[in-house]
Coordinates of C-alpha atoms and ligand atoms in Angstrom, one line a residue:
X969 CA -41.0 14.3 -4.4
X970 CA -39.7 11.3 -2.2
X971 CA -36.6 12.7 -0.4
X972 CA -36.3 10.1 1.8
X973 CA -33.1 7.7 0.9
X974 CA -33.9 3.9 0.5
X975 CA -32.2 3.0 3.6
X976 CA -34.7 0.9 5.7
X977 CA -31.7 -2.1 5.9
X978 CA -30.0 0.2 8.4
X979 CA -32.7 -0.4 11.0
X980 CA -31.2 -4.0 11.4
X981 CA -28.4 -3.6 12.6
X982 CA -28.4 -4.1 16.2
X983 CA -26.0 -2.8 19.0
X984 CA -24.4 -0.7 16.2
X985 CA -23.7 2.9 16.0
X986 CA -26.9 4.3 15.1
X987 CA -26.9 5.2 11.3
X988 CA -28.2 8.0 9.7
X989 CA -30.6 8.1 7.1
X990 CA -31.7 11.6 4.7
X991 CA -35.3 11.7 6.4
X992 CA -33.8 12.1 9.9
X993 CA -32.1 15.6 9.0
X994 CA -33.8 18.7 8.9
X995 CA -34.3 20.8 6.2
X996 CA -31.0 22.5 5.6
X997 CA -30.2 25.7 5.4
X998 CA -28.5 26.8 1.7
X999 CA -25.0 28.4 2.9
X1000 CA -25.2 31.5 1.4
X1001 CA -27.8 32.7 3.1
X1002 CA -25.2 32.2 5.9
X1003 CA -22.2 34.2 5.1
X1004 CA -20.5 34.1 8.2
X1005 CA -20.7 31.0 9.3
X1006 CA -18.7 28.8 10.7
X1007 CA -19.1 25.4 10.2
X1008 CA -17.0 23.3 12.9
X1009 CA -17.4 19.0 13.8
X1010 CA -19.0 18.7 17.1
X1011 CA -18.0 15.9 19.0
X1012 CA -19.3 13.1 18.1
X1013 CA -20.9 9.5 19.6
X1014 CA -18.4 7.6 18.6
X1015 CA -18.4 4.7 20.9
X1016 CA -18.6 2.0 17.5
X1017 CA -16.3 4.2 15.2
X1018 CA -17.0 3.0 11.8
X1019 CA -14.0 3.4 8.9
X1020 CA -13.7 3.2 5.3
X1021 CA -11.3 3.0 2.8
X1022 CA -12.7 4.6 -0.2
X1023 CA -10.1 4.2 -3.5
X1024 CA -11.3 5.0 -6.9
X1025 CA -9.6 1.7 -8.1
X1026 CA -7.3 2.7 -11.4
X1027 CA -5.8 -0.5 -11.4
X1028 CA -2.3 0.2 -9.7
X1029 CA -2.1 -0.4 -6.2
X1030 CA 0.4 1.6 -4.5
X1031 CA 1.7 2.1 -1.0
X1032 CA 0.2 5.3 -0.6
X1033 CA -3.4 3.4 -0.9
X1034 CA -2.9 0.9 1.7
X1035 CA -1.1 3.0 4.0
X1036 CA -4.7 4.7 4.0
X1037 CA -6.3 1.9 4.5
X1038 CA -4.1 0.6 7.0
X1039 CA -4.5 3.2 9.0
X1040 CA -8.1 3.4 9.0
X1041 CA -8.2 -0.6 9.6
X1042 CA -5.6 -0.3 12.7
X1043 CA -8.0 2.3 14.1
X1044 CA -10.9 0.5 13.5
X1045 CA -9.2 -2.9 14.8
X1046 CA -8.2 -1.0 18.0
X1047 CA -11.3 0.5 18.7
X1048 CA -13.6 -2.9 18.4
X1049 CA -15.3 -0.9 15.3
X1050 CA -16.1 -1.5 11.5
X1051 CA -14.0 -1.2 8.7
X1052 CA -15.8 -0.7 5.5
X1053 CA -14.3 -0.6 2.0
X1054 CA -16.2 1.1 -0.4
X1055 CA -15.4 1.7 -4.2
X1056 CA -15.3 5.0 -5.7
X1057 CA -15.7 4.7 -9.3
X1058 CA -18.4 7.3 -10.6
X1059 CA -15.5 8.4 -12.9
X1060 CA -16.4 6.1 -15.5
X1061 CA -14.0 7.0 -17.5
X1062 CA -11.4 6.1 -15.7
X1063 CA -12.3 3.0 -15.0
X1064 CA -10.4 -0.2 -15.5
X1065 CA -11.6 -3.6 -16.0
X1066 CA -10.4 -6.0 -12.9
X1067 CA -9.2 -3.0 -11.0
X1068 CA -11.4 -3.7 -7.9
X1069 CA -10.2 -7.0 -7.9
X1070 CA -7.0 -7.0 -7.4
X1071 CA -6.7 -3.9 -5.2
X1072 CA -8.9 -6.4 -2.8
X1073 CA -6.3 -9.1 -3.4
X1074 CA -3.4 -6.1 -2.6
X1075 CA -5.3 -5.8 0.2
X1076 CA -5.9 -9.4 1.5
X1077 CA -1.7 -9.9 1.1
X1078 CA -1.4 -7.4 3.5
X1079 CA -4.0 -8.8 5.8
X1080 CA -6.2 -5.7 6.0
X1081 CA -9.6 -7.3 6.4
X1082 CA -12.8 -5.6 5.5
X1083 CA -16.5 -6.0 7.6
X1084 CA -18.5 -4.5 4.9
X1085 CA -17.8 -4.3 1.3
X1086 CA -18.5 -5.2 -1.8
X1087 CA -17.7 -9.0 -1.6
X1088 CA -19.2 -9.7 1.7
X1089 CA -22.2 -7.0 1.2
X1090 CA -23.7 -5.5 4.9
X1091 CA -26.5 -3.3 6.3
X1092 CA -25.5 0.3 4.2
X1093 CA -24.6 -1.8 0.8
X1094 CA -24.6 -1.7 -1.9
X1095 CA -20.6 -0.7 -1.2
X1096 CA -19.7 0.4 -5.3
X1097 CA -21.0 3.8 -6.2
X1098 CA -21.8 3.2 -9.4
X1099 CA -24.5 0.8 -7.9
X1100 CA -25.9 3.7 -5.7
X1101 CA -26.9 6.3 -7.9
X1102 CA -30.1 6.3 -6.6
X1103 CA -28.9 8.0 -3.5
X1104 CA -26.7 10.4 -5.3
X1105 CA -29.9 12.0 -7.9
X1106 CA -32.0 11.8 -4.2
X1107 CA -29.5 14.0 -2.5
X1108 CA -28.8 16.2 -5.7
X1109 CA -32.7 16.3 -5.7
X1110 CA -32.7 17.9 -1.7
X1111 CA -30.4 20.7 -2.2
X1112 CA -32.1 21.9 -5.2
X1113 CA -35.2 22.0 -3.6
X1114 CA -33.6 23.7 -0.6
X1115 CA -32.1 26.5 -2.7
X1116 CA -28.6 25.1 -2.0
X1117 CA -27.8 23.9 -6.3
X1118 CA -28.9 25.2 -9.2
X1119 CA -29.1 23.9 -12.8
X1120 CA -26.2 25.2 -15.5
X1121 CA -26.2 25.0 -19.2
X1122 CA -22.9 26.8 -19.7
X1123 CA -21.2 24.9 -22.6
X1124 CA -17.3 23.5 -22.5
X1125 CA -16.9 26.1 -25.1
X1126 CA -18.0 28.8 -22.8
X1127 CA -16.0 27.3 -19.9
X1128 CA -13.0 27.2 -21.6
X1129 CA -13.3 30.8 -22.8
X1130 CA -14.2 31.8 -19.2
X1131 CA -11.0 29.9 -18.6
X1132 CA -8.6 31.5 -20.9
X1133 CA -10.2 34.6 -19.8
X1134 CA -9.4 34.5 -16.0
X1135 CA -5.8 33.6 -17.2
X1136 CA -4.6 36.1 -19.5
X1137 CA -6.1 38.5 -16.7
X1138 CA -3.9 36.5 -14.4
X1139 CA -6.9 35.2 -12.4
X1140 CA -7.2 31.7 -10.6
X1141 CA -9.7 29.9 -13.2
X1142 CA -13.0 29.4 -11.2
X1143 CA -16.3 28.8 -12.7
X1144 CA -18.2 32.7 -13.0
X1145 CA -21.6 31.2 -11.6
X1146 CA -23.4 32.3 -14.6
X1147 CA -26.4 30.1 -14.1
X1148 CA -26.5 30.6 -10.2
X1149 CA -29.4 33.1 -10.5
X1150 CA -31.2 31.8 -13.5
X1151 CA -33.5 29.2 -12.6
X1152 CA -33.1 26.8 -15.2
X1153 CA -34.9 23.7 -14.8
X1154 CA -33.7 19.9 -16.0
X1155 CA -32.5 19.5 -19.9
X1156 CA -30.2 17.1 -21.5
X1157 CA -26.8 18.5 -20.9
X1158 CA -27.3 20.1 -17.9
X1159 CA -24.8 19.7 -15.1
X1160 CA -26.0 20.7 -11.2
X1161 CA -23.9 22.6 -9.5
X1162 CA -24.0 23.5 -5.6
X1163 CA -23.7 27.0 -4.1
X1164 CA -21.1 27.8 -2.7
X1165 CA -21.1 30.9 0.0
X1166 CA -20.2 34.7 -1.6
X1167 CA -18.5 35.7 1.6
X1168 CA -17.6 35.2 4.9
X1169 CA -15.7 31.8 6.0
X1170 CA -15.5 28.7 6.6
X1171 CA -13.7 26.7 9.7
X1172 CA -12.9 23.5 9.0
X1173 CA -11.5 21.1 11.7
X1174 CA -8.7 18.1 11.1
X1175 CA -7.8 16.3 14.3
X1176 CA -4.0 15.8 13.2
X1177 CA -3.5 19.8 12.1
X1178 CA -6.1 21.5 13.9
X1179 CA -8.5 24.3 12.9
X1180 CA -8.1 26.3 9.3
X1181 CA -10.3 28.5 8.3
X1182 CA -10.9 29.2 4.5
X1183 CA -12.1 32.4 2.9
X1184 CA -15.2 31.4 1.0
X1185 CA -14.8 34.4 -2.0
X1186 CA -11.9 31.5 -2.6
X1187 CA -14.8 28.5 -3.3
X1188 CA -16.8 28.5 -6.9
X1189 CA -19.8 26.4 -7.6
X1190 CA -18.6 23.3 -8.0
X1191 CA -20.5 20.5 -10.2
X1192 CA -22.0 18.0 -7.8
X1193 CA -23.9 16.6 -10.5
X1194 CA -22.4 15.5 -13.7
X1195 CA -24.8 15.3 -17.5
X1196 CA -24.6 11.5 -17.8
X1197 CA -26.7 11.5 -14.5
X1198 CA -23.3 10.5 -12.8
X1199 CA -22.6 12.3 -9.1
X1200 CA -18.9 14.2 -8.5
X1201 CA -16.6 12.9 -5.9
X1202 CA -17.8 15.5 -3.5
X1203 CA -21.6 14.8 -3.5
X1204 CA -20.9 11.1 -3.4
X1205 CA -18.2 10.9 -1.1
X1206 CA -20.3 13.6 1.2
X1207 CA -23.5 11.4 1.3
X1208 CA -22.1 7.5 1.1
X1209 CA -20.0 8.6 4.7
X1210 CA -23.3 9.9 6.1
X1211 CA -25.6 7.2 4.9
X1212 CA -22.9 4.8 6.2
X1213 CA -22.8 5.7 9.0
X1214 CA -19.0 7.1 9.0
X1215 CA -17.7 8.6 12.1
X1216 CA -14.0 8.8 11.0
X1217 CA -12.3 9.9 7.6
X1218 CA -8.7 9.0 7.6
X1219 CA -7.2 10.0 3.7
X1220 CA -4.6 11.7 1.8
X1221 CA -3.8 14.9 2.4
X1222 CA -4.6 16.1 -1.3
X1223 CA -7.8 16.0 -0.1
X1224 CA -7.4 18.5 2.7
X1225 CA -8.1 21.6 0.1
X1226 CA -11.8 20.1 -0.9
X1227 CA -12.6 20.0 3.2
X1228 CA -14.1 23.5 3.7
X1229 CA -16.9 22.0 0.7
X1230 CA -17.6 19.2 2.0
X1231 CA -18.1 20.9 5.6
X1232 CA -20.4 23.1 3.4
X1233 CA -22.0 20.4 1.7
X1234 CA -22.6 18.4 5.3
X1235 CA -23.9 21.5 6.3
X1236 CA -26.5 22.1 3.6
X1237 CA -27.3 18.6 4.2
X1238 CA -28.2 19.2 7.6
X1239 CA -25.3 16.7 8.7
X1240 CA -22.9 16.3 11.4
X1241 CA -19.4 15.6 9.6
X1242 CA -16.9 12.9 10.8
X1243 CA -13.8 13.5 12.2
X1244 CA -11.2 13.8 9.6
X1245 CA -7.4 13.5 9.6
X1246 CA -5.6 14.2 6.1
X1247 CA -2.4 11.7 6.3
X1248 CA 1.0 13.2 5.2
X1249 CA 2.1 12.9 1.8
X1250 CA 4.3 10.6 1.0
X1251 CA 6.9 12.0 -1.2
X1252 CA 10.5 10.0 -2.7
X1253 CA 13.9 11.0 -2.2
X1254 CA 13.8 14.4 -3.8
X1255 CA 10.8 15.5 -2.2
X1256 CA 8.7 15.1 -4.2
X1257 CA 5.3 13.3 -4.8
X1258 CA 5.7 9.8 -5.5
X1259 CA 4.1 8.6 -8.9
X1260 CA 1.6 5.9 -9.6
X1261 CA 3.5 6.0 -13.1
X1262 CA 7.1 7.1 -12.5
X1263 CA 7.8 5.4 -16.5
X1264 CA 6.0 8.9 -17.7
X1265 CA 7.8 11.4 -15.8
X1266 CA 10.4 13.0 -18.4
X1267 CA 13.9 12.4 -18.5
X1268 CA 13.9 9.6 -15.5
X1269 CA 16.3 7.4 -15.0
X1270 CA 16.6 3.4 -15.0
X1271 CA 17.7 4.2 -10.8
X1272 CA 14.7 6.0 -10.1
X1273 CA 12.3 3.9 -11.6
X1274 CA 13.8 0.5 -9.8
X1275 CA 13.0 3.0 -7.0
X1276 CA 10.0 4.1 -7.4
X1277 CA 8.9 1.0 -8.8
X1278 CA 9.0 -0.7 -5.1
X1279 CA 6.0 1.9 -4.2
X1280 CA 3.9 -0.7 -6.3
X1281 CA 2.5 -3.6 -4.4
X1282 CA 2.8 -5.4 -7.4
X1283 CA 6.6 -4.9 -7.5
X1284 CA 6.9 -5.7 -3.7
X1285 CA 4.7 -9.3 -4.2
X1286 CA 6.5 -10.1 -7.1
X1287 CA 9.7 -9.5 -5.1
X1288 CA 8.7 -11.5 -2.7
X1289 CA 8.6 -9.1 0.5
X1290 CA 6.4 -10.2 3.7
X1291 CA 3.3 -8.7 3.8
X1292 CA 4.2 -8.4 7.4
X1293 CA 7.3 -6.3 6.9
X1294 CA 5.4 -4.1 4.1
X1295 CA 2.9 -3.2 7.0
X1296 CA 5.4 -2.5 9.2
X1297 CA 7.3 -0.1 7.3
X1298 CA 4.2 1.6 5.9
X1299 CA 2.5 1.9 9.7
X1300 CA 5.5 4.1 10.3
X1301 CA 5.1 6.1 7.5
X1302 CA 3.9 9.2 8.6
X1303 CA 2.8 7.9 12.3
X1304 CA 5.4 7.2 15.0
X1305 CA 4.7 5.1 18.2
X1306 CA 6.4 7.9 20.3
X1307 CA 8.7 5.1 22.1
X1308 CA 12.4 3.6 20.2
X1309 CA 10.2 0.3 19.5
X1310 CA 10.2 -0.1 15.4
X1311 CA 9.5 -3.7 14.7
X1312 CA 5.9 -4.2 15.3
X1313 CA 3.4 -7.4 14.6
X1314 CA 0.6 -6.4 13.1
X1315 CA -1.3 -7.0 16.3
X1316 CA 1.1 -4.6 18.5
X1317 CA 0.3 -1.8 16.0
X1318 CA -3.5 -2.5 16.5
X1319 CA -2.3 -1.8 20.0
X1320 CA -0.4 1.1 19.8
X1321 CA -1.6 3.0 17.2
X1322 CA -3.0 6.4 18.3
X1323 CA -4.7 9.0 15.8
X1324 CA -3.2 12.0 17.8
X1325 CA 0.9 10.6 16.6
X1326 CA -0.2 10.8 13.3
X1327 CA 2.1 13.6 11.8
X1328 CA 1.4 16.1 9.4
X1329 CA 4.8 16.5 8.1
X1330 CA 5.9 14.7 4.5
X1331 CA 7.5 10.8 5.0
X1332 CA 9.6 9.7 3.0
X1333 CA 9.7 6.6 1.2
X1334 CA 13.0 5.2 2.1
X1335 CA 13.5 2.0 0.1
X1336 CA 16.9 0.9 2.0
X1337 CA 14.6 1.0 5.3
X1338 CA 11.5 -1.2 3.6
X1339 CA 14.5 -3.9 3.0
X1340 CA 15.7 -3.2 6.2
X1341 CA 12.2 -4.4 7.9
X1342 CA 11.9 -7.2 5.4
X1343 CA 15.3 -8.8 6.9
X1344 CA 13.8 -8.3 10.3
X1345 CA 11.0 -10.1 9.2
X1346 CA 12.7 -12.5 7.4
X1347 CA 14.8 -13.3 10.5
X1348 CA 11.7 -13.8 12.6
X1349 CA 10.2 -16.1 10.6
X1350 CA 10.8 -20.2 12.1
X1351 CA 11.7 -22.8 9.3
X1352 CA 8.5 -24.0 8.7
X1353 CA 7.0 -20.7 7.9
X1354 CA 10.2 -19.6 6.0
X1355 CA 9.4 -23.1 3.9
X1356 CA 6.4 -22.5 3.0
X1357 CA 7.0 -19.0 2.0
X1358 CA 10.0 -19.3 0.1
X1359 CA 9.4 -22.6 -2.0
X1360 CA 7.1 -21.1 -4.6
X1361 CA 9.9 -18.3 -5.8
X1362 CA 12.4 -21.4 -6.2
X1363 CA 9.4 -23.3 -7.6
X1364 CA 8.7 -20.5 -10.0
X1365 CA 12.9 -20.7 -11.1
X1366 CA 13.5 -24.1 -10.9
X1367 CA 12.2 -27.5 -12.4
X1368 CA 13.9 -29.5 -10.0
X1369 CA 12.2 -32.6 -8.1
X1370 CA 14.4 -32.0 -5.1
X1371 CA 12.1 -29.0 -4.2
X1372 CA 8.9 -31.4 -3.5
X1373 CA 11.4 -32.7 -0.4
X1374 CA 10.6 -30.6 2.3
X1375 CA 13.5 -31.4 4.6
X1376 CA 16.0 -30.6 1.5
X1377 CA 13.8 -27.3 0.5
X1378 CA 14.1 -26.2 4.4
X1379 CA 17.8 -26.8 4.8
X1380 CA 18.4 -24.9 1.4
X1381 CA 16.3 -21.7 1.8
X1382 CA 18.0 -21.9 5.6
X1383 CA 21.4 -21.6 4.4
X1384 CA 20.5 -19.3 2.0
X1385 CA 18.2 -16.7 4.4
X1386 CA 21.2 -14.8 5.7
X1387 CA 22.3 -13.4 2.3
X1388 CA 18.5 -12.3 1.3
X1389 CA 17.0 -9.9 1.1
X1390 CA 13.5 -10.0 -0.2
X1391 CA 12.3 -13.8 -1.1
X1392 CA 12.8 -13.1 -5.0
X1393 CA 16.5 -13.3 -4.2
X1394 CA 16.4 -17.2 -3.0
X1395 CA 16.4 -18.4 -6.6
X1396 CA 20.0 -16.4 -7.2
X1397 CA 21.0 -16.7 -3.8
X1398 CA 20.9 -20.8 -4.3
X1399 CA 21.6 -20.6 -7.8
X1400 CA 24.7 -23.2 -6.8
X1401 CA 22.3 -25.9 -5.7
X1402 CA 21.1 -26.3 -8.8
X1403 CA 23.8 -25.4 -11.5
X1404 CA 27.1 -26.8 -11.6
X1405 CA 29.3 -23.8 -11.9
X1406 CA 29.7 -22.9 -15.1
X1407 CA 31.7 -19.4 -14.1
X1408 CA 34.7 -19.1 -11.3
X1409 CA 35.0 -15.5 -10.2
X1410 CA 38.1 -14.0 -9.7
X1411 CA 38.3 -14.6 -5.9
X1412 CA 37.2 -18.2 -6.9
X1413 CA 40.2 -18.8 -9.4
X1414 CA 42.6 -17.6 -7.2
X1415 CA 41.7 -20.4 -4.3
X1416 CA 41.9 -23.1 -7.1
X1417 CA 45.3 -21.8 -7.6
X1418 CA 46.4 -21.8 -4.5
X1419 CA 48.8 -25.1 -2.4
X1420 CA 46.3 -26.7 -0.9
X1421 CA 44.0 -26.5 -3.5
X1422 CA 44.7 -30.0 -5.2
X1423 CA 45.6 -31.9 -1.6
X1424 CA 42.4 -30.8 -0.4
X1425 CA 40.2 -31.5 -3.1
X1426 CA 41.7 -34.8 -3.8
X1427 CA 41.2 -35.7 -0.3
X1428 CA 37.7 -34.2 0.3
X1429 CA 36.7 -36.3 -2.9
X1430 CA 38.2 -39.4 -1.2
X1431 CA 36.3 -39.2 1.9
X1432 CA 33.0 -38.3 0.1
X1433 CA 30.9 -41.6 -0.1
X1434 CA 29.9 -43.9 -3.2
X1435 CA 26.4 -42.2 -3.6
X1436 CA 23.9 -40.1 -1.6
X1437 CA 24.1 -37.4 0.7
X1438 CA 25.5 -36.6 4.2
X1439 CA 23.9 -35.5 7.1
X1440 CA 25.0 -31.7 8.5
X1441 CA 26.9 -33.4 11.2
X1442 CA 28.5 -36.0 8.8
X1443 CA 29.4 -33.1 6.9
X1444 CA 31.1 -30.8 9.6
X1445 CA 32.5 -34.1 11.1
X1446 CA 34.3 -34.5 7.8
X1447 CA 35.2 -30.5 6.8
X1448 CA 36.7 -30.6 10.5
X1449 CA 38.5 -33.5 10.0
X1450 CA 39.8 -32.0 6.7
X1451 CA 41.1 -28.8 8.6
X1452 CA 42.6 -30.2 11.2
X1453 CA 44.6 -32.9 9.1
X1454 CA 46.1 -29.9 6.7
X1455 CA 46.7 -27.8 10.1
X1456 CA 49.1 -30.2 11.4
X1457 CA 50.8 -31.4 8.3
X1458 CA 51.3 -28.1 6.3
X1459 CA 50.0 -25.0 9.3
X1460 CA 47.1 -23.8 6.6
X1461 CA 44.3 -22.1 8.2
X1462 CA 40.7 -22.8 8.0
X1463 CA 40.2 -20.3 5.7
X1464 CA 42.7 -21.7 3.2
X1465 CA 41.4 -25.1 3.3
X1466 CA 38.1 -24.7 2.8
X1467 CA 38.1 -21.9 0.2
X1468 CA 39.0 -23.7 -2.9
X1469 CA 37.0 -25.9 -1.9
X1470 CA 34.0 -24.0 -1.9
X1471 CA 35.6 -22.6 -4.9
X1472 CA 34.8 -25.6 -6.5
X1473 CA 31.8 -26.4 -5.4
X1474 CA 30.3 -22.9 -5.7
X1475 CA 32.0 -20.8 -8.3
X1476 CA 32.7 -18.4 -5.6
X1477 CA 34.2 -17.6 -2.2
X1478 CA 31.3 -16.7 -0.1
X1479 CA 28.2 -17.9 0.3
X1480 CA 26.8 -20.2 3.4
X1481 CA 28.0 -22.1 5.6
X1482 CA 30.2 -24.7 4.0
X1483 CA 28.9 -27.8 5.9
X1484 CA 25.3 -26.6 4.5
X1485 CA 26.7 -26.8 1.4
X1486 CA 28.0 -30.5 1.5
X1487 CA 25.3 -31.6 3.1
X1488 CA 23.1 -30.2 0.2
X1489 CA 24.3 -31.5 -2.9
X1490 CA 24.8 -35.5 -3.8
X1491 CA 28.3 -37.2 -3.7
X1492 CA 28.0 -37.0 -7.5
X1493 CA 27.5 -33.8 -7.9
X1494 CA 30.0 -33.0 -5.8
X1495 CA 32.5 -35.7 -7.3
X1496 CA 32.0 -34.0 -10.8
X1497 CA 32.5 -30.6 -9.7
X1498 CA 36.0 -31.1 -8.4
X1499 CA 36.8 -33.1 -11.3
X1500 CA 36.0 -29.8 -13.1
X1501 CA 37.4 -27.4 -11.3
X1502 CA 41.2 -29.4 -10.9
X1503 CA 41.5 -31.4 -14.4
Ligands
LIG2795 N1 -11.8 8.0 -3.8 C1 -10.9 8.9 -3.1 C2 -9.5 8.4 -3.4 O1 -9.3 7.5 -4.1 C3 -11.3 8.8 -1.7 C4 -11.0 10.1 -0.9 C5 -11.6 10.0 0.5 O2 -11.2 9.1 1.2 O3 -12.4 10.8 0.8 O4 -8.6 9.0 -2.9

């Protein structure tokens, strides 16, 4: 039998970390016949760390997923090495048509850029599991032959009964290894399980949280390799970081509990693991877990899922947040740059980040903080930028010719960036550019009832010209003029001359600043909403 892995591309790849391939490892030693083992990382050559983000794609991007990658690319950024993306998606049925797709799009938004992958290929390709089976029936192949799997025939029906079983004699369900001893050979049906030690334990190292140490009577024999000739997550995951030449495995934290097998599995292998760190959960308000799917938790409510909806990347691109802020917020998520400093470019995290401030505790996803770091953002954004950003939301709302001017499009989304939030709220926030009021509020009613109400508007409308639009400085040259006139004649403040005029102009009291207003909207327009709003 060949057991060597068809890896000859990885020769070519010069001044790179050297990569593994199977026929460089010695024959491994099956666990159990090691019981007291302990299998720690040694330190690694990791002058050219290479990183991955690994996501089984289901369709759904959510924060959680590209604060993983994030953190992986910053590293790898920082460090001068790799970062690889590589799909997981040997669950076929889970799989979902276009998912890969548009998690790569998620991840282009947020300007995490991959060096090997899928797309763009590279030495250790091909970068979809589905597409490297080969490697996966090779490796299965090698721990057979080293005693360190076994074949099993048990049915689901007996499984299930061992289940049941285990639970009614209040026992943590685990798989009896019934077929450990039996030798079975190949057959349709057959799943390949590996062994898993009897006794003794295993150490298992994570940079962030340190050593653990797990009591292997706790392991069963878990199913590396499924019937339909398709590998687990474990055997995959185990042999794509090693044949990839992985020195660093930055992931969730759920995935802290399957550690001690894969240190098992490396082991068998004859492998050096990579350093791992297990990234904090990241849970919602209450504490708890945030959902892909909050819609299917019972008994939510319409506040919680406007919530919990914003952990989508769809939500937040549809919203119109900066990619920039999003990355921001996440990079803090669970690391901290250990100085006050909380705005950060995307290049100053590449600077700063450090593995060792990555915490173990829980963050929070704090939704008022992500809007917070979007109006940063917003605010650092020049005119030009903030144009070419914002027209497509008020493009998407409107029909309206006006928006092809640029100079008119910048003044508007200008006057309208203090009151916004996210980009998605320019069409509402500018809603009175393009709609003559059709609705006073309250606070707008009471203006247009006020004294200087009709001596205002009557001589605002006077000084407005035949046609056209003035300049900003035409326009505070003539709201000063206004103010000052009704000042000395009748003492009313600013306030109470330019309100109902606004008032009219508006539909409401507030809003920007009211020379940005005049100098915004034609004579005409203007001329028929005072008409309107004092028959
Ligand atoms: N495919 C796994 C996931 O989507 C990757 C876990 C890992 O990084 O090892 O979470």
């Amino acid at each position: 039998m060949n057991l060597d892995f068809p890896c000859s591309a990885l020769e070519f790849i010069p001044g790179r970390v050297k990569l593994p391939d199977l026929s460089d490892s010695h024959t491994a030693e099956a666990p159990m016949t090691a019981p007291d083992q302990n299998v720690k990382r040694k330190t690694q050559d990791v002058s050219s760390p290479r990183l991955r983000f690994a996501p089984s794609p289901t369709g759904i991007t959510h924060l959680g997923n590209l604060r993983t990658a994030l953190f992986n690319w910053l590293y790898a950024r920082q460090q001068g090495g790799q970062f690889i993306l590589r799909i997981e998606d040997t669950d076929q049925e889970r799989r979902v048509p276009g998912a890969v797709e548009r998690l790569m799009d998620d991840m282009r938004w947020l300007g995490l850029d991959w060096d090997e992958g899928p797309d763009v290929g590279g030495p250790v390709g091909p970068y979809v599991q589905s597409e490297r089976l080969a490697h996966y029936r090779e490796g299965a192949a090698r721990l057979l032959e080293s005693g360190a799997a076994y074949y099993c025939d048990c049915t689901p029906q007996r499984l299930a009964r061992l289940r049941e079983e285990q639970l009614a004699r209040g026992e943590m369900p685990r798989y009896d290894r019934h077929c450990r001893a039996r030798g079975l050979g190949p057959g349709p049906g057959r799943v390949i399980r590996f062994k898993t030690p009897l006794e003794g334990r295993t150490t298992v190292t994570d940079l962030v949280r340190g050593e653990s140490t797990f009591d292997n009577r706790q392991l069963s024999d878990p199913v590396i390799m499924k019937s339909d000739g398709f590998p687990t997550y474990h055997l995959a995951n185990v042999i794509d970081d090693h044949l990839m030449g992985i020195t660093h495995v930055l992931r969730g934290d759920e995935w802290l509990s399957s550690l001690p097998l894969h240190v098992l599995l490396y082991a068998a292998f004859g492998w050096q693991p990579p350093i791992f760190v297990h990234l904090p959960l990241i849970v919602d308000m209450h504490g708890r877990k945030l959902k892909k799917r909050p819609e299917e938790l019972p008994d939510v409510t319409a506040e919680y899922l406007a919530y919990a909806r914003l952990f989508r990347v769809e939500t937040l691109r549809e919203r119109g947040y900066l990619p920039e802020a999003v990355l921001n917020y996440l990079a803090l998520l669970g690391w901290n740059p250990g100085t006050e400093q909380e705005l950060f470019t995307p290049q100053e995290l590449i600077a700063a980040f450090r593995l060792e401030r990555i915490s173990p505790a829980p963050a929070k996803f704090d939704a008022d903080r992500l809007n917070w770091f979007n109006r940063q953002h917003l605010a650092r954004l020049d005119e030009a930028a903030l144009l070419a950003r914002g027209r497509p939301f008020l493009q998407a709302a409107y029909d309206d010719p006006r928006l092809e001017d640029d100079g008119w499009t910048a003044a508007l989304i200008a006057a309208a960036r203090e009151e916004i939030t996210t980009l998605g709220d320019l069409p509402a926030a500018t809603a009175w550019a393009f709609h003559d009021p059709v609705q006073l509020d309250d606070e707008a009613w009471q203006a247009l009832r006020s004294d200087p109400a009709a001596p205002v508007l009557a001589a605002f409308r006077e000084a407005l010209p035949e046609a056209g639009r003035l300049t900003l400085e035409e326009a505070n040259d003539l709201l000063r003029g206004l103010m000052r006139r009704f000042r000395k004649a009748h003492g009313w403040s600013g306030r109470q001359v330019l309100f109902p005029l606004r008032a009219a102009l508006t539909g409401t009291v507030h809003g920007p600043h009211m020379a940005a207003i005049v100098a915004l909207l034609d004579a005409e327009t203007m001329r028929r909403r005072l008409d309107r709003a004092l028959p």
